Amino acid sequence: MRRIDHTKTPLFTALKEHMNKDVIPFHVPGHKYGRGNPELLEFFGENTMKADVNGMEDLDNACNPISVIKEAEEYVADAFGAEEAFFLVNGTTSGIQAMIMSAVRPGEQIIIPRNAHKSTIGGIILAGAIPIYVPSEINEELGIAMGVSAAVIKKALEVHDFAKAVFVVNPTYYGAVSDLKTIVRSAHRNGTAVLVDEAHGAHMHFHDEFPLTAMEVGADMSACSTHKTGGSLTQSSVLLLRGNMIEKEVVKQVLNLNFTTSASYLLMASIDTSRKLMATKGEEMLTETLELCRYARKRLNEIEGVYAFGRELVGTPGCFDFDETKLGIHVRRLGITGFEMEKILRKEYNIQVEMSDIYNIMAIITLGDRKEDIDKLVDAVADIAKKRGVHEVKNIVYMPDMPELIVSPRDAFYSPKRAVPLEECAGHICAEMIMAYPPGIPIICPGERLTKDIIDYVKLLKEEECQMQGTADPYVNYIRVLGRSVGE
């Protein structure tokens, strides 16, 4: 196998060479290097508009790459320790759905943790798969879902030994990492493929102080959001494959079902350059990133009433390892919710965090962060804490129990539906997803029975003005359930 020179960028270089040729464009996109949209040209600049081109001989074609895109994908596979890699321009959502559709056929089972992203449910619906949900561990003090226990996965494989795939999140949104190596071993002994959502772990392969990745422990496929933590443009991701449990040709066929025939060269070139960056300078840059993370936690934990959780969680249920770039800040003792904290930071201090929940806010620290920005965040949290003071916390909100699956997600998706007021939904079978976004983890999925606890939890999130998604009613006053309306 030829040695790859990661200082090179096959696709990005070809794109720049194409731009320098000043080819007269009688092809889409219709803005023709921006001349057809002067306002956009003025704002984004000539290079951006000239780089927004379509597939042609010197630039290859993403749907069937044979030259520079194929070469760039080979570079990605080598950098991430995979055997094959595929560019994605519809985010890791498309990669997760492609993994499930490649590994599981209609009617076959997939073992999946309850805290999986909504795209996983979409993949299950598209594949016609039957989900076997397993509980994630819950840290009740922090009020967050952690990883899934390897023992829980092993037990599920014993009960459902015909399951075609196990799905794992590595790491979770909050940074918790499951014992992925043990999970892979258990699954492979059963002849079951392992699919890994590494949307928030694209950086982990490039520094030894981060948890092991899916490819490093022998998982079959993973999807990585290079745009989240690897430096590429929003919506760009990669799908990684190794081993022979899932055929490359099957993956390509699945991707071509929903892959755009007009893949953005801006997005693909950004993957090419971010791969170069991570492969050549990733270790050095991530060392600085880790220093910032540790500096931030140290300062935050000196603030009374604030807890920035981190590696001390390793060894607790559901946390085999921890990704330190996920800066979770627990604010319950300040007498405010994470939702309120996020709003205060944005409106009064001009700081936007990644997400919030009832008790926490979460900031993601990446290659692009600076010490002065960390100081502004810490100083803002300290100022808020000083104004709020420390409160004795009595009421703890627990997440509702995992609901009962009555109908397969696909059957629920295609069944007749009717809208029912939220207060009257208990006992009905849900026909849509309900989730807080971010992180996009469903509270309930299609085919599951609604309970009073779930309804009360949704009401609480609404009261806190949390952003809710997944329902036909944008205000979540009505939920679609299975069954026909009167008169149908």
Short mmCIF file of C-alpha atoms in Angstrom, two decimals:
data_model
loop_
_atom_site.label_atom_id
_atom_site.label_comp_id
_atom_site.label_asym_id
_atom_site.label_seq_id
_atom_site.Cartn_x
_atom_site.Cartn_y
_atom_site.Cartn_z
CA MET A 1 0.00 0.00 0.00
CA ARG A 2 1.40 3.39 -0.99
CA ARG A 3 2.40 5.81 1.73
CA ILE A 4 0.14 8.85 1.78
CA ASP A 5 1.59 12.35 2.02
CA HIS A 6 -0.91 14.20 4.18
CA THR A 7 0.50 17.60 3.27
CA LYS A 8 -1.28 17.19 -0.07
CA THR A 9 -4.92 18.06 -0.78
CA PRO A 10 -6.00 16.30 -3.99
CA LEU A 11 -9.48 17.77 -4.29
CA PHE A 12 -8.74 21.24 -2.94
CA THR A 13 -5.72 21.55 -5.24
CA ALA A 14 -7.75 20.46 -8.27
CA LEU A 15 -10.46 22.97 -7.37
CA LYS A 16 -7.97 25.84 -7.17
CA GLU A 17 -6.44 24.82 -10.51
CA HIS A 18 -9.89 24.76 -12.09
CA MET A 19 -10.69 28.21 -10.75
CA ASN A 20 -7.47 29.61 -12.23
CA LYS A 21 -8.43 28.40 -15.72
CA ASP A 22 -11.38 30.83 -15.94
CA VAL A 23 -13.48 28.24 -17.78
CA ILE A 24 -16.52 29.84 -19.45
CA PRO A 25 -19.45 28.26 -17.54
CA PHE A 26 -22.43 27.02 -19.52
CA HIS A 27 -23.33 24.74 -16.61
CA VAL A 28 -25.01 25.02 -13.24
CA PRO A 29 -24.99 26.63 -10.71
CA GLY A 30 -26.84 29.45 -12.39
CA HIS A 31 -25.15 32.32 -10.56
CA LYS A 32 -22.13 31.80 -12.92
CA TYR A 33 -19.30 32.63 -10.51
CA GLY A 34 -21.57 35.11 -8.73
CA ARG A 35 -22.29 37.36 -11.68
CA GLY A 36 -25.94 36.32 -11.50
CA ASN A 37 -26.20 37.29 -7.82
CA PRO A 38 -24.14 40.45 -7.22
CA GLU A 39 -25.25 40.84 -3.58
CA LEU A 40 -24.02 37.35 -2.72
CA LEU A 41 -20.81 37.92 -4.70
CA GLU A 42 -20.09 41.11 -2.78
CA PHE A 43 -20.70 39.43 0.57
CA PHE A 44 -18.92 36.09 0.05
CA GLY A 45 -16.24 37.20 -2.37
CA GLU A 46 -15.00 35.98 -5.72
CA ASN A 47 -13.16 32.87 -4.50
CA THR A 48 -16.20 31.47 -2.73
CA MET A 49 -18.47 31.98 -5.73
CA LYS A 50 -15.94 30.59 -8.23
CA ALA A 51 -15.42 27.52 -6.02
CA ASP A 52 -19.16 26.80 -6.04
CA VAL A 53 -19.07 24.55 -9.09
CA ASN A 54 -20.51 21.23 -10.20
CA GLY A 55 -18.97 17.87 -11.11
CA MET A 56 -16.89 17.76 -14.30
CA GLU A 57 -13.94 15.80 -15.65
CA ASP A 58 -11.14 17.63 -13.84
CA LEU A 59 -13.09 17.77 -10.56
CA ASP A 60 -14.48 14.21 -10.47
CA ASN A 61 -18.02 13.31 -9.39
CA ALA A 62 -19.01 12.52 -5.80
CA CYS A 63 -21.61 9.94 -6.81
CA ASN A 64 -19.03 7.76 -8.55
CA PRO A 65 -15.57 9.13 -7.76
CA ILE A 66 -12.67 7.87 -9.90
CA SER A 67 -10.03 10.61 -9.63
CA VAL A 68 -9.44 13.52 -7.22
CA ILE A 69 -12.46 12.90 -4.97
CA LYS A 70 -11.59 9.21 -4.77
CA GLU A 71 -7.99 10.11 -3.92
CA ALA A 72 -9.09 12.61 -1.27
CA GLU A 73 -11.36 9.96 0.29
CA GLU A 74 -8.40 7.55 0.40
CA TYR A 75 -6.46 10.21 2.31
CA VAL A 76 -9.31 10.52 4.81
CA ALA A 77 -9.46 6.75 5.30
CA ASP A 78 -5.74 6.65 6.01
CA ALA A 79 -5.87 9.62 8.40
CA PHE A 80 -8.73 8.17 10.44
CA GLY A 81 -7.46 4.56 10.47
CA ALA A 82 -10.24 3.25 8.23
CA GLU A 83 -10.12 1.07 5.12
CA GLU A 84 -12.67 3.12 3.20
CA ALA A 85 -14.03 6.64 3.55
CA PHE A 86 -16.87 8.52 1.90
CA PHE A 87 -17.46 12.27 1.82
CA LEU A 88 -20.84 13.41 3.16
CA VAL A 89 -22.44 16.75 2.35
CA ASN A 90 -25.67 16.29 4.30
CA GLY A 91 -24.03 16.06 7.69
CA THR A 92 -23.53 13.00 9.85
CA THR A 93 -27.30 12.47 9.67
CA SER A 94 -26.85 11.00 6.19
CA GLY A 95 -23.96 8.88 7.41
CA ILE A 96 -25.92 7.44 10.32
CA GLN A 97 -28.82 6.59 8.06
CA ALA A 98 -26.47 5.02 5.51
CA MET A 99 -24.84 2.88 8.21
CA ILE A 100 -28.18 1.50 9.37
CA MET A 101 -29.49 0.90 5.85
CA SER A 102 -26.24 -0.87 4.90
CA ALA A 103 -26.26 -3.21 7.90
CA VAL A 104 -29.92 -3.94 8.63
CA ARG A 105 -32.70 -5.11 6.29
CA PRO A 106 -36.46 -4.66 6.77
CA GLY A 107 -37.70 -6.61 9.78
CA GLU A 108 -34.22 -7.19 11.21
CA GLN A 109 -33.23 -5.99 14.67
CA ILE A 110 -30.77 -3.29 15.72
CA ILE A 111 -29.71 -2.73 19.34
CA ILE A 112 -29.65 0.98 20.07
CA PRO A 113 -29.14 3.13 23.19
CA ARG A 114 -32.00 5.35 24.15
CA ASN A 115 -29.94 8.55 23.91
CA ALA A 116 -29.26 8.16 20.18
CA HIS A 117 -29.76 11.18 17.90
CA LYS A 118 -33.01 11.61 15.96
CA SER A 119 -31.22 10.70 12.72
CA THR A 120 -30.92 7.16 14.06
CA ILE A 121 -34.69 6.86 14.24
CA GLY A 122 -34.87 8.22 10.71
CA GLY A 123 -32.43 5.51 9.61
CA ILE A 124 -34.53 2.84 11.32
CA ILE A 125 -37.66 4.07 9.54
CA LEU A 126 -35.87 4.12 6.16
CA ALA A 127 -34.41 0.64 6.71
CA GLY A 128 -37.61 -0.85 8.10
CA ALA A 129 -35.55 -2.12 11.04
CA ILE A 130 -36.86 -3.12 14.45
CA PRO A 131 -35.15 -1.18 17.27
CA ILE A 132 -34.18 -2.96 20.47
CA TYR A 133 -33.75 -0.03 22.82
CA VAL A 134 -31.34 -0.37 25.74
CA PRO A 135 -31.14 2.19 28.55
CA SER A 136 -28.26 4.60 28.82
CA GLU A 137 -26.88 5.17 32.29
CA ILE A 138 -28.23 8.30 33.99
CA ASN A 139 -26.19 10.61 36.19
CA GLU A 140 -28.99 11.79 38.47
CA GLU A 141 -26.91 14.50 40.14
CA LEU A 142 -26.20 16.18 36.81
CA GLY A 143 -29.49 15.15 35.23
CA ILE A 144 -27.90 13.86 32.04
CA ALA A 145 -27.70 10.62 30.06
CA MET A 146 -24.27 9.02 29.97
CA GLY A 147 -23.00 6.17 27.80
CA VAL A 148 -24.37 2.65 27.62
CA SER A 149 -22.94 -0.15 29.74
CA ALA A 150 -21.03 -2.91 27.94
CA ALA A 151 -22.81 -5.42 30.20
CA VAL A 152 -26.19 -4.09 29.04
CA ILE A 153 -25.17 -4.53 25.40
CA LYS A 154 -23.88 -8.05 26.09
CA LYS A 155 -27.17 -8.98 27.78
CA ALA A 156 -29.17 -7.55 24.89
CA LEU A 157 -27.10 -9.64 22.45
CA GLU A 158 -27.83 -12.76 24.50
CA VAL A 159 -31.57 -12.10 24.38
CA HIS A 160 -31.62 -10.85 20.77
CA ASP A 161 -28.87 -12.98 19.26
CA PHE A 162 -30.26 -12.46 15.74
CA ALA A 163 -29.69 -8.69 15.95
CA LYS A 164 -27.81 -7.54 12.85
CA ALA A 165 -26.23 -4.44 14.37
CA VAL A 166 -25.37 -2.65 17.59
CA PHE A 167 -25.42 1.14 17.52
CA VAL A 168 -23.21 3.16 19.91
CA VAL A 169 -22.69 6.90 20.48
CA ASN A 170 -18.99 7.78 20.94
CA PRO A 171 -18.79 10.24 22.68
CA THR A 172 -22.15 11.47 23.94
CA TYR A 173 -23.03 15.14 23.60
CA TYR A 174 -21.75 15.65 27.15
CA GLY A 175 -18.45 13.82 26.54
CA ALA A 176 -19.13 10.43 28.15
CA VAL A 177 -17.61 7.44 26.37
CA SER A 178 -18.76 3.82 26.65
CA ASP A 179 -16.41 0.82 26.79
CA LEU A 180 -16.48 0.57 23.02
CA LYS A 181 -13.72 -2.03 22.73
CA THR A 182 -15.63 -4.51 24.93
CA ILE A 183 -18.87 -3.78 23.10
CA VAL A 184 -17.21 -4.48 19.73
CA ARG A 185 -15.77 -7.74 21.05
CA SER A 186 -19.16 -8.92 22.35
CA ALA A 187 -20.94 -7.96 19.14
CA HIS A 188 -18.42 -9.54 16.79
CA ARG A 189 -18.46 -12.80 18.75
CA ASN A 190 -22.19 -12.85 18.01
CA GLY A 191 -21.67 -12.03 14.33
CA THR A 192 -23.25 -8.61 14.86
CA ALA A 193 -21.93 -5.43 13.20
CA VAL A 194 -21.09 -2.35 15.26
CA LEU A 195 -22.13 1.08 13.97
CA VAL A 196 -20.84 4.17 15.76
CA ASP A 197 -22.15 7.72 15.84
CA GLU A 198 -18.96 9.77 16.24
CA ALA A 199 -20.56 13.08 15.29
CA HIS A 200 -18.75 14.71 18.20
CA GLY A 201 -15.55 12.69 18.00
CA ALA A 202 -13.88 13.63 14.72
CA HIS A 203 -10.86 14.98 16.62
CA MET A 204 -10.25 12.05 18.97
CA HIS A 205 -8.07 9.91 16.66
CA PHE A 206 -5.40 12.60 16.44
CA HIS A 207 -4.22 12.82 20.05
CA ASP A 208 -3.36 10.05 22.51
CA GLU A 209 -5.09 11.76 25.45
CA PHE A 210 -8.52 11.34 23.89
CA PRO A 211 -10.71 8.22 24.07
CA LEU A 212 -10.27 5.48 21.48
CA THR A 213 -12.31 5.80 18.30
CA ALA A 214 -14.51 3.30 16.49
CA MET A 215 -11.90 2.52 13.86
CA GLU A 216 -9.19 2.05 16.51
CA VAL A 217 -11.19 -0.63 18.37
CA GLY A 218 -12.36 -2.51 15.27
CA ALA A 219 -15.94 -1.27 14.82
CA ASP A 220 -17.39 -1.80 11.36
CA MET A 221 -18.59 1.70 10.49
CA SER A 222 -18.60 5.17 11.98
CA ALA A 223 -19.82 8.59 10.94
CA CYS A 224 -17.81 11.66 11.98
CA SER A 225 -18.85 15.30 11.84
CA THR A 226 -15.61 16.87 10.65
CA HIS A 227 -17.42 20.21 10.76
CA LYS A 228 -18.10 19.93 14.50
CA THR A 229 -14.61 19.39 15.84
CA GLY A 230 -12.34 18.95 12.82
CA GLY A 231 -12.41 22.37 11.17
CA SER A 232 -14.43 21.76 7.99
CA LEU A 233 -17.53 23.68 6.92
CA THR A 234 -20.95 23.11 8.47
CA GLN A 235 -22.79 20.12 6.95
CA SER A 236 -19.59 18.30 5.91
CA SER A 237 -18.85 14.89 7.43
CA VAL A 238 -17.21 11.56 6.61
CA LEU A 239 -18.40 7.96 6.69
CA LEU A 240 -15.74 5.41 7.65
CA LEU A 241 -15.70 1.67 6.97
CA ARG A 242 -13.43 -1.22 7.90
CA GLY A 243 -13.55 -5.02 7.94
CA ASN A 244 -15.68 -7.31 5.79
CA MET A 245 -18.96 -7.52 7.71
CA ILE A 246 -20.43 -4.72 5.59
CA GLU A 247 -19.54 -4.60 1.90
CA LYS A 248 -18.21 -1.39 0.40
CA GLU A 249 -20.41 -1.86 -2.67
CA VAL A 250 -23.53 -2.03 -0.49
CA VAL A 251 -22.55 1.20 1.28
CA LYS A 252 -22.03 2.94 -2.07
CA GLN A 253 -25.44 1.77 -3.30
CA VAL A 254 -27.13 3.04 -0.14
CA LEU A 255 -25.36 6.41 -0.31
CA ASN A 256 -26.42 6.83 -3.93
CA LEU A 257 -30.07 6.43 -2.95
CA ASN A 258 -30.13 9.79 -1.17
CA PHE A 259 -26.82 11.45 -2.06
CA THR A 260 -27.18 14.67 -4.01
CA THR A 261 -25.96 14.67 -7.61
CA SER A 262 -24.81 18.25 -6.99
CA ALA A 263 -22.44 17.79 -4.06
CA SER A 264 -20.94 21.07 -2.86
CA TYR A 265 -17.27 21.45 -3.71
CA LEU A 266 -16.98 24.05 -0.97
CA LEU A 267 -17.98 21.40 1.57
CA MET A 268 -15.87 18.61 0.08
CA ALA A 269 -12.79 20.82 -0.27
CA SER A 270 -13.17 21.82 3.38
CA ILE A 271 -13.04 18.12 4.36
CA ASP A 272 -9.88 17.73 2.30
CA THR A 273 -8.17 20.65 4.03
CA SER A 274 -9.36 19.76 7.53
CA ARG A 275 -8.01 16.21 7.03
CA LYS A 276 -4.65 17.71 6.09
CA LEU A 277 -4.71 19.93 9.17
CA MET A 278 -5.62 17.14 11.58
CA ALA A 279 -3.15 14.66 10.07
CA THR A 280 -0.20 17.06 10.03
CA LYS A 281 -0.82 19.44 12.94
CA GLY A 282 -3.66 17.84 14.88
CA GLU A 283 -1.59 16.55 17.79
CA GLU A 284 0.08 19.91 18.36
CA MET A 285 -3.16 21.89 18.08
CA LEU A 286 -5.15 19.45 20.23
CA THR A 287 -2.51 19.68 22.95
CA GLU A 288 -3.25 23.41 23.11
CA THR A 289 -6.99 22.70 23.01
CA LEU A 290 -6.71 20.32 25.97
CA GLU A 291 -4.75 22.92 27.91
CA LEU A 292 -7.58 25.40 27.34
CA CYS A 293 -10.18 22.85 28.44
CA ARG A 294 -8.32 22.11 31.66
CA TYR A 295 -7.71 25.78 32.33
CA ALA A 296 -11.40 26.52 31.87
CA ARG A 297 -12.51 23.72 34.21
CA LYS A 298 -10.04 24.76 36.90
CA ARG A 299 -11.25 28.36 36.87
CA LEU A 300 -14.94 27.44 36.68
CA ASN A 301 -14.68 25.03 39.60
CA GLU A 302 -13.32 27.85 41.74
CA ILE A 303 -16.67 29.63 41.39
CA GLU A 304 -19.03 28.85 44.25
CA GLY A 305 -22.23 27.17 43.09
CA VAL A 306 -20.78 26.09 39.71
CA TYR A 307 -19.51 22.65 38.73
CA ALA A 308 -17.66 22.04 35.46
CA PHE A 309 -17.66 18.27 35.19
CA GLY A 310 -14.89 16.32 33.49
CA ARG A 311 -12.60 13.32 33.84
CA GLU A 312 -13.52 12.74 37.48
CA LEU A 313 -16.66 11.08 36.07
CA VAL A 314 -14.57 8.26 34.55
CA GLY A 315 -15.45 5.04 36.35
CA THR A 316 -19.00 6.10 37.16
CA PRO A 317 -21.85 4.21 35.44
CA GLY A 318 -21.85 4.86 31.70
CA CYS A 319 -18.53 6.70 31.66
CA PHE A 320 -15.62 4.44 30.71
CA ASP A 321 -13.69 7.45 29.37
CA PHE A 322 -14.31 11.16 28.78
CA ASP A 323 -13.79 13.71 25.99
CA GLU A 324 -12.50 16.84 27.72
CA THR A 325 -13.47 19.18 24.87
CA LYS A 326 -17.10 18.95 26.04
CA LEU A 327 -17.22 21.64 28.73
CA GLY A 328 -20.38 20.86 30.68
CA ILE A 329 -21.24 23.42 33.38
CA HIS A 330 -23.75 22.46 36.07
CA VAL A 331 -25.66 25.55 37.32
CA ARG A 332 -28.50 24.08 39.41
CA ARG A 333 -27.10 25.51 42.69
CA LEU A 334 -27.37 29.03 41.26
CA GLY A 335 -31.16 28.68 41.37
CA ILE A 336 -31.55 28.91 37.60
CA THR A 337 -31.96 26.40 34.82
CA GLY A 338 -29.44 25.78 32.08
CA PHE A 339 -31.95 27.26 29.64
CA GLU A 340 -31.99 30.52 31.62
CA MET A 341 -28.21 30.52 31.87
CA GLU A 342 -27.86 30.17 28.12
CA LYS A 343 -30.20 33.12 27.54
CA ILE A 344 -28.42 35.33 30.08
CA LEU A 345 -25.03 34.59 28.54
CA ARG A 346 -26.29 35.45 25.08
CA LYS A 347 -28.35 38.55 25.90
CA GLU A 348 -26.16 40.13 28.57
CA TYR A 349 -22.64 38.91 27.71
CA ASN A 350 -22.83 38.20 23.95
CA ILE A 351 -21.72 34.59 24.48
CA GLN A 352 -23.44 31.66 22.76
CA VAL A 353 -22.96 28.15 24.18
CA GLU A 354 -23.61 24.95 22.24
CA MET A 355 -26.65 23.81 24.21
CA SER A 356 -28.48 23.85 27.52
CA ASP A 357 -30.78 21.58 29.48
CA ILE A 358 -32.63 21.84 32.78
CA TYR A 359 -29.49 21.86 34.92
CA ASN A 360 -26.52 22.43 32.59
CA ILE A 361 -25.01 24.44 29.79
CA MET A 362 -22.42 22.96 27.48
CA ALA A 363 -19.65 24.72 25.58
CA ILE A 364 -17.56 22.91 22.96
CA ILE A 365 -13.86 23.79 22.95
CA THR A 366 -12.13 23.18 19.60
CA LEU A 367 -9.02 24.00 17.59
CA GLY A 368 -10.39 27.49 16.95
CA ASP A 369 -10.82 28.66 20.55
CA ARG A 370 -8.64 31.27 22.24
CA LYS A 371 -7.68 31.86 25.86
CA GLU A 372 -9.21 35.33 25.85
CA ASP A 373 -12.57 33.85 24.83
CA ILE A 374 -12.33 31.21 27.57
CA ASP A 375 -11.65 34.00 30.06
CA LYS A 376 -14.73 35.90 28.88
CA LEU A 377 -16.90 32.82 29.38
CA VAL A 378 -15.50 32.10 32.83
CA ASP A 379 -15.75 35.75 33.89
CA ALA A 380 -19.36 35.89 32.71
CA VAL A 381 -20.28 32.73 34.64
CA ALA A 382 -18.53 34.13 37.72
CA ASP A 383 -20.44 37.40 37.42
CA ILE A 384 -23.76 35.61 37.09
CA ALA A 385 -22.93 33.38 40.06
CA LYS A 386 -22.04 36.41 42.17
CA LYS A 387 -25.35 38.11 41.34
CA ARG A 388 -27.41 34.95 41.87
CA GLY A 389 -25.76 33.48 44.94
CA VAL A 390 -25.86 29.83 45.98
CA HIS A 391 -29.22 28.20 46.68
CA GLU A 392 -30.22 25.01 48.43
CA VAL A 393 -31.71 22.76 45.78
CA LYS A 394 -34.71 20.68 46.79
CA ASN A 395 -36.50 19.74 43.59
CA ILE A 396 -34.72 17.44 41.17
CA VAL A 397 -36.39 16.67 37.86
CA TYR A 398 -35.90 13.08 36.73
CA MET A 399 -36.00 12.01 33.12
CA PRO A 400 -39.04 9.88 32.28
CA ASP A 401 -38.61 6.13 32.00
CA MET A 402 -37.94 4.63 28.58
CA PRO A 403 -41.35 4.26 26.89
CA GLU A 404 -42.78 0.97 25.66
CA LEU A 405 -42.42 0.22 21.94
CA ILE A 406 -45.79 -0.99 20.60
CA VAL A 407 -45.46 -0.57 16.83
CA SER A 408 -42.31 -0.47 14.66
CA PRO A 409 -41.16 3.08 13.85
CA ARG A 410 -41.71 2.46 10.14
CA ASP A 411 -45.28 1.19 10.61
CA ALA A 412 -46.02 4.12 12.89
CA PHE A 413 -44.59 6.55 10.35
CA TYR A 414 -46.86 5.29 7.56
CA SER A 415 -50.00 4.64 9.64
CA PRO A 416 -53.05 6.96 9.77
CA LYS A 417 -52.62 9.68 12.37
CA ARG A 418 -54.68 12.23 14.27
CA ALA A 419 -53.75 15.20 16.41
CA VAL A 420 -54.58 15.03 20.12
CA PRO A 421 -54.06 17.80 22.74
CA LEU A 422 -50.87 17.23 24.73
CA GLU A 423 -52.79 16.91 28.02
CA GLU A 424 -54.91 14.07 26.59
CA CYS A 425 -52.11 11.99 25.02
CA ALA A 426 -51.37 9.55 27.85
CA GLY A 427 -51.94 5.97 26.71
CA HIS A 428 -51.87 6.77 23.00
CA ILE A 429 -49.21 5.48 20.63
CA CYS A 430 -47.05 8.33 19.40
CA ALA A 431 -46.77 8.83 15.64
CA GLU A 432 -43.93 11.38 15.64
CA MET A 433 -40.76 12.26 17.50
CA ILE A 434 -40.54 14.79 20.29
CA MET A 435 -37.11 16.12 21.18
CA ALA A 436 -35.26 19.04 22.68
CA TYR A 437 -32.85 20.53 20.14
CA PRO A 438 -29.98 20.52 20.62
CA PRO A 439 -29.03 17.76 21.37
CA GLY A 440 -31.77 16.18 19.22
CA ILE A 441 -32.25 13.10 21.39
CA PRO A 442 -35.90 11.96 21.22
CA ILE A 443 -37.96 11.95 24.39
CA ILE A 444 -40.36 9.66 22.55
CA CYS A 445 -40.21 8.03 19.11
CA PRO A 446 -42.85 6.88 16.61
CA GLY A 447 -44.51 3.66 17.76
CA GLU A 448 -44.01 4.21 21.49
CA ARG A 449 -46.72 4.66 24.12
CA LEU A 450 -47.07 8.11 25.63
CA THR A 451 -47.14 8.27 29.44
CA LYS A 452 -48.09 10.92 31.96
CA ASP A 453 -44.42 11.27 32.96
CA ILE A 454 -43.44 12.01 29.36
CA ILE A 455 -46.23 14.55 28.99
CA ASP A 456 -45.24 16.25 32.25
CA TYR A 457 -41.60 16.36 31.11
CA VAL A 458 -42.58 17.92 27.77
CA LYS A 459 -44.68 20.50 29.64
CA LEU A 460 -41.69 21.36 31.82
CA LEU A 461 -39.44 21.83 28.78
CA LYS A 462 -42.08 24.06 27.20
CA GLU A 463 -42.34 26.16 30.37
CA GLU A 464 -38.58 26.65 30.24
CA GLU A 465 -38.95 27.79 26.61
CA CYS A 466 -36.71 24.97 25.43
CA GLN A 467 -36.55 24.59 21.64
CA MET A 468 -38.73 21.59 20.79
CA GLN A 469 -38.68 19.79 17.45
CA GLY A 470 -40.09 16.76 15.69
CA THR A 471 -43.80 17.48 15.95
CA ALA A 472 -46.12 18.71 13.22
CA ASP A 473 -47.33 21.35 15.68
CA PRO A 474 -44.35 23.71 16.18
CA TYR A 475 -45.67 24.70 19.62
CA VAL A 476 -46.15 21.08 20.75
CA ASN A 477 -49.68 21.80 21.98
CA TYR A 478 -50.90 18.84 19.93
CA ILE A 479 -49.25 15.47 19.36
CA ARG A 480 -49.98 13.21 16.41
CA VAL A 481 -50.91 9.72 17.54
CA LEU A 482 -51.94 6.56 15.72
CA GLY A 483 -55.56 6.34 14.64
CA ARG A 484 -57.95 8.03 12.28
CA SER A 485 -59.77 11.23 13.11
CA VAL A 486 -63.54 11.14 13.55
CA GLY A 487 -65.26 11.16 10.16
CA GLU A 488 -62.36 9.68 8.19
#
